[in-house]
Amino acid sequence: MKQQRILVVDDERSLCDILLYNLSMAGYEAVAVFSAEEALDIGPAGFDLILLDVMLPGLSGYELAQKLKTDTATSSIPIVFLTAMGAEDDKLHGFDLGADDYIPKPFSVREVLARIKAVLGRTSQTHSLNQELSYEGLKLNMANKSVTADGEEIQMTKTEYEVLKLFLEHRGQVFSRQEILDRVWPQGVVVSDRTVDVNITRMRKKIGRYSSCIATRQGFGYLFVEL
């Protein structure tokens, strides 16, 4: 089972160190950035949950949340505010922006971990209700692990299926070859970057007229684009 990835966005570096340590001990893969701009640069679509402070240099946490919730590539990522702004109006504003939880500082690390687990659990249940990812006539069924293009079933390997699932879940997000390897191939399996290219080439051939949706960004990687 792959580690769930959590992005911590807070300009208080000592606090980030505490959160990163405890998240890692709890089994998560955690990354910290110190501004909203850094969060946007790192590619937030690759994370399963975002822990977000409000008072940040540059864009505020509220502004970042609004950007994420209005972008189709990141709108489904749960956001948990972790902030000193604990007034009722602040909390209501956070929830109005689409936050899944709002934790005032100072906080208990055990409580934060418990509430993260609860949010991820709810998100997982919601995702399980939606068993299909699709773009026009290209459909990926997560219940029976099948892929169809304009009604015709496509025979895919497990790896091809998982790569396509990754792209459909994060449309518009560029993934480097290494990121694709980390998220699709089992941990401990050593393969080359070329393996990613081979699987994507095969997958493009199989999905017919949707092949051009799998775009290449030279020097960066691959992404799914809506044509």
CSV table of C-alpha atoms in Angstrom, one decimal:
chain,number,residue,atom,x,y,z
A,1,MET,CA,0.0,0.0,0.0
A,2,LYS,CA,1.4,3.4,-1.0
A,3,GLN,CA,2.1,6.0,1.6
A,4,GLN,CA,-0.4,8.9,1.7
A,5,ARG,CA,1.3,12.2,1.0
A,6,ILE,CA,0.7,15.3,3.1
A,7,LEU,CA,1.8,18.8,2.2
A,8,VAL,CA,2.4,21.1,5.1
A,9,VAL,CA,2.2,24.8,4.3
A,10,ASP,CA,3.4,27.0,7.2
A,11,ASP,CA,6.1,29.7,7.5
A,12,GLU,CA,7.0,28.6,11.1
A,13,ARG,CA,9.9,26.3,10.3
A,14,SER,CA,10.3,24.8,13.8
A,15,LEU,CA,6.6,23.8,13.8
A,16,CYS,CA,7.0,22.2,10.3
A,17,ASP,CA,9.9,20.1,11.7
A,18,ILE,CA,7.6,18.8,14.5
A,19,LEU,CA,4.8,18.1,12.1
A,20,LEU,CA,7.1,16.4,9.6
A,21,TYR,CA,8.6,14.1,12.2
A,22,ASN,CA,5.2,13.1,13.7
A,23,LEU,CA,3.6,12.6,10.3
A,24,SER,CA,6.5,10.4,9.2
A,25,MET,CA,6.2,8.4,12.4
A,26,ALA,CA,2.5,7.9,11.7
A,27,GLY,CA,3.3,6.4,8.3
A,28,TYR,CA,2.7,9.4,6.0
A,29,GLU,CA,5.0,10.9,3.4
A,30,ALA,CA,5.2,14.5,4.4
A,31,VAL,CA,6.7,17.6,2.7
A,32,ALA,CA,6.8,21.1,4.0
A,33,VAL,CA,6.9,24.5,2.2
A,34,PHE,CA,6.9,27.9,3.8
A,35,SER,CA,4.6,30.0,1.5
A,36,ALA,CA,1.5,29.6,-0.7
A,37,GLU,CA,3.6,30.3,-3.7
A,38,GLU,CA,6.0,27.5,-2.9
A,39,ALA,CA,3.0,25.2,-2.5
A,40,LEU,CA,1.7,26.1,-6.0
A,41,ASP,CA,5.2,25.5,-7.4
A,42,ILE,CA,5.7,22.1,-5.9
A,43,GLY,CA,2.6,20.7,-7.6
A,44,PRO,CA,-0.1,20.3,-4.9
A,45,ALA,CA,-2.1,17.8,-7.1
A,46,GLY,CA,0.3,15.1,-6.1
A,47,PHE,CA,-0.8,15.2,-2.4
A,48,ASP,CA,-3.6,13.4,-0.6
A,49,LEU,CA,-4.1,16.2,2.0
A,50,ILE,CA,-2.9,19.7,2.7
A,51,LEU,CA,-2.2,21.1,6.2
A,52,LEU,CA,-2.5,24.9,5.7
A,53,ASP,CA,-1.7,27.9,7.9
A,54,VAL,CA,-3.7,31.1,7.2
A,55,MET,CA,-1.1,33.8,8.0
A,56,LEU,CA,1.6,33.3,5.3
A,57,PRO,CA,4.0,35.7,3.6
A,58,GLY,CA,2.5,36.7,0.2
A,59,LEU,CA,-0.7,34.8,-0.6
A,60,SER,CA,-2.7,33.9,2.5
A,61,GLY,CA,-3.8,30.4,3.3
A,62,TYR,CA,-7.4,31.5,2.6
A,63,GLU,CA,-6.3,32.7,-0.9
A,64,LEU,CA,-4.4,29.5,-1.5
A,65,ALA,CA,-7.4,27.4,-0.5
A,66,GLN,CA,-9.6,29.3,-2.9
A,67,LYS,CA,-7.2,28.7,-5.8
A,68,LEU,CA,-7.0,25.0,-5.0
A,69,LYS,CA,-10.7,24.5,-4.7
A,70,THR,CA,-11.4,26.3,-8.0
A,71,ASP,CA,-8.9,24.2,-9.9
A,72,THR,CA,-10.2,20.9,-11.2
A,73,ALA,CA,-6.8,19.3,-10.7
A,74,THR,CA,-6.8,20.0,-6.9
A,75,SER,CA,-10.4,20.7,-6.0
A,76,SER,CA,-10.9,17.2,-4.4
A,77,ILE,CA,-7.8,17.4,-2.2
A,78,PRO,CA,-8.9,17.8,1.5
A,79,ILE,CA,-7.6,20.9,3.2
A,80,VAL,CA,-7.1,21.1,7.0
A,81,PHE,CA,-6.4,24.6,8.3
A,82,LEU,CA,-3.9,24.7,11.1
A,83,THR,CA,-3.8,28.3,12.3
A,84,ALA,CA,-3.6,30.8,15.2
A,85,MET,CA,-6.7,32.4,13.8
A,86,GLY,CA,-9.3,30.6,15.9
A,87,ALA,CA,-12.2,33.0,16.1
A,88,GLU,CA,-15.6,31.7,15.0
A,89,ASP,CA,-15.7,33.9,12.0
A,90,ASP,CA,-12.3,32.7,10.9
A,91,LYS,CA,-13.4,29.1,11.1
A,92,LEU,CA,-16.6,29.7,9.2
A,93,HIS,CA,-14.6,31.5,6.5
A,94,GLY,CA,-12.3,28.5,6.2
A,95,PHE,CA,-15.2,26.1,5.9
A,96,ASP,CA,-16.9,28.4,3.4
A,97,LEU,CA,-13.8,28.0,1.2
A,98,GLY,CA,-14.1,24.2,1.3
A,99,ALA,CA,-11.9,23.2,4.2
A,100,ASP,CA,-12.5,19.8,5.6
A,101,ASP,CA,-11.3,20.7,9.1
A,102,TYR,CA,-10.1,23.7,11.0
A,103,ILE,CA,-7.6,23.3,14.0
A,104,PRO,CA,-6.7,26.3,16.0
A,105,LYS,CA,-3.1,26.8,17.4
A,106,PRO,CA,-1.8,25.8,19.9
A,107,PHE,CA,-2.8,22.2,19.2
A,108,SER,CA,-2.1,18.7,20.4
A,109,VAL,CA,-0.1,16.7,17.8
A,110,ARG,CA,-2.1,13.6,18.7
A,111,GLU,CA,-5.3,15.5,17.9
A,112,VAL,CA,-3.9,16.7,14.6
A,113,LEU,CA,-3.0,13.1,13.6
A,114,ALA,CA,-6.4,11.8,14.7
A,115,ARG,CA,-8.2,14.5,12.7
A,116,ILE,CA,-6.1,13.9,9.6
A,117,LYS,CA,-6.9,10.2,9.8
A,118,ALA,CA,-10.6,11.0,10.1
A,119,VAL,CA,-10.5,13.4,7.1
A,120,LEU,CA,-8.6,10.9,4.9
A,121,GLY,CA,-11.0,8.2,6.0
A,122,ARG,CA,-14.0,10.3,4.9
A,123,THR,CA,-12.3,11.2,1.6
A,124,SER,CA,-11.6,7.5,0.9
A,125,GLN,CA,-15.2,6.6,1.5
A,126,THR,CA,-16.4,9.4,-0.8
A,127,HIS,CA,-14.0,8.2,-3.5
A,128,SER,CA,-15.2,4.7,-3.2
A,129,LEU,CA,-18.7,5.8,-4.0
A,130,ASN,CA,-17.5,7.2,-7.3
A,131,GLN,CA,-16.1,4.1,-9.0
A,132,GLU,CA,-15.5,5.6,-12.4
A,133,LEU,CA,-13.0,8.1,-13.8
A,134,SER,CA,-13.8,9.4,-17.3
A,135,TYR,CA,-13.0,11.9,-20.0
A,136,GLU,CA,-15.6,12.0,-22.7
A,137,GLY,CA,-15.8,8.4,-24.0
A,138,LEU,CA,-12.6,7.2,-22.2
A,139,LYS,CA,-13.7,5.5,-19.0
A,140,LEU,CA,-11.8,3.8,-16.2
A,141,ASN,CA,-13.8,1.7,-13.8
A,142,MET,CA,-12.2,1.3,-10.5
A,143,ALA,CA,-14.6,-1.4,-9.3
A,144,ASN,CA,-13.8,-4.0,-12.0
A,145,LYS,CA,-10.5,-2.5,-13.1
A,146,SER,CA,-11.5,-2.1,-16.7
A,147,VAL,CA,-10.9,0.6,-19.3
A,148,THR,CA,-13.2,1.4,-22.2
A,149,ALA,CA,-12.8,3.9,-25.1
A,150,ASP,CA,-16.0,4.9,-26.8
A,151,GLY,CA,-17.7,1.7,-25.5
A,152,GLU,CA,-15.0,-0.7,-26.6
A,153,GLU,CA,-13.1,-2.5,-23.8
A,154,ILE,CA,-9.3,-2.1,-23.8
A,155,GLN,CA,-7.0,-4.7,-22.5
A,156,MET,CA,-4.4,-3.1,-20.3
A,157,THR,CA,-1.7,-4.3,-18.0
A,158,LYS,CA,-1.9,-3.4,-14.3
A,159,THR,CA,0.9,-0.9,-14.8
A,160,GLU,CA,-0.8,0.8,-17.8
A,161,TYR,CA,-4.1,0.9,-15.9
A,162,GLU,CA,-2.4,2.6,-12.8
A,163,VAL,CA,-0.6,5.1,-15.0
A,164,LEU,CA,-3.8,6.1,-16.7
A,165,LYS,CA,-5.6,6.2,-13.4
A,166,LEU,CA,-3.0,8.6,-12.0
A,167,PHE,CA,-3.4,10.9,-15.1
A,168,LEU,CA,-7.2,10.9,-15.0
A,169,GLU,CA,-7.2,11.7,-11.2
A,170,HIS,CA,-4.8,14.6,-11.7
A,171,ARG,CA,-5.6,16.1,-15.0
A,172,GLY,CA,-3.4,19.0,-16.0
A,173,GLN,CA,-0.7,18.0,-13.5
A,174,VAL,CA,2.7,17.3,-14.9
A,175,PHE,CA,4.4,14.2,-13.5
A,176,SER,CA,8.1,13.5,-14.0
A,177,ARG,CA,9.2,10.0,-14.8
A,178,GLN,CA,10.5,9.6,-11.3
A,179,GLU,CA,7.2,10.7,-9.8
A,180,ILE,CA,5.3,8.2,-12.0
A,181,LEU,CA,7.7,5.5,-10.9
A,182,ASP,CA,7.3,6.4,-7.2
A,183,ARG,CA,3.5,6.4,-7.4
A,184,VAL,CA,2.8,3.4,-9.7
A,185,TRP,CA,5.6,0.9,-9.3
A,186,PRO,CA,5.9,-1.1,-6.1
A,187,GLN,CA,8.4,0.1,-3.5
A,188,GLY,CA,11.8,-1.6,-3.8
A,189,VAL,CA,11.4,-2.5,-7.5
A,190,VAL,CA,14.2,-1.0,-9.5
A,191,VAL,CA,13.3,0.1,-13.1
A,192,SER,CA,14.7,2.7,-15.4
A,193,ASP,CA,13.0,5.9,-16.6
A,194,ARG,CA,12.8,4.3,-20.0
A,195,THR,CA,10.2,1.9,-18.5
A,196,VAL,CA,7.8,4.8,-18.0
A,197,ASP,CA,8.2,5.9,-21.6
A,198,VAL,CA,7.6,2.3,-22.9
A,199,ASN,CA,4.4,1.9,-20.8
A,200,ILE,CA,3.1,5.3,-21.9
A,201,THR,CA,3.8,4.6,-25.6
A,202,ARG,CA,1.8,1.3,-25.3
A,203,MET,CA,-1.0,3.0,-23.5
A,204,ARG,CA,-1.3,5.7,-26.1
A,205,LYS,CA,-1.6,3.1,-28.8
A,206,LYS,CA,-4.4,1.3,-26.9
A,207,ILE,CA,-6.6,4.4,-26.2
A,208,GLY,CA,-6.9,5.4,-29.9
A,209,ARG,CA,-8.2,8.9,-30.5
A,210,TYR,CA,-7.5,9.8,-26.8
A,211,SER,CA,-3.8,9.2,-27.3
A,212,SER,CA,-3.1,12.9,-27.7
A,213,CYS,CA,-4.6,13.5,-24.3
A,214,ILE,CA,-1.4,12.0,-22.8
A,215,ALA,CA,0.9,15.0,-23.5
A,216,THR,CA,4.7,15.3,-23.1
A,217,ARG,CA,6.3,18.4,-21.6
A,218,GLN,CA,9.9,18.2,-22.8
A,219,GLY,CA,12.3,18.2,-19.9
A,220,PHE,CA,9.5,17.9,-17.3
A,221,GLY,CA,7.4,14.8,-17.9
A,222,TYR,CA,3.8,13.7,-18.8
A,223,LEU,CA,0.3,14.9,-18.1
A,224,PHE,CA,-3.3,14.4,-19.2
A,225,VAL,CA,-4.7,17.3,-21.1
A,226,GLU,CA,-8.4,17.9,-22.1
A,227,LEU,CA,-8.6,18.6,-25.8
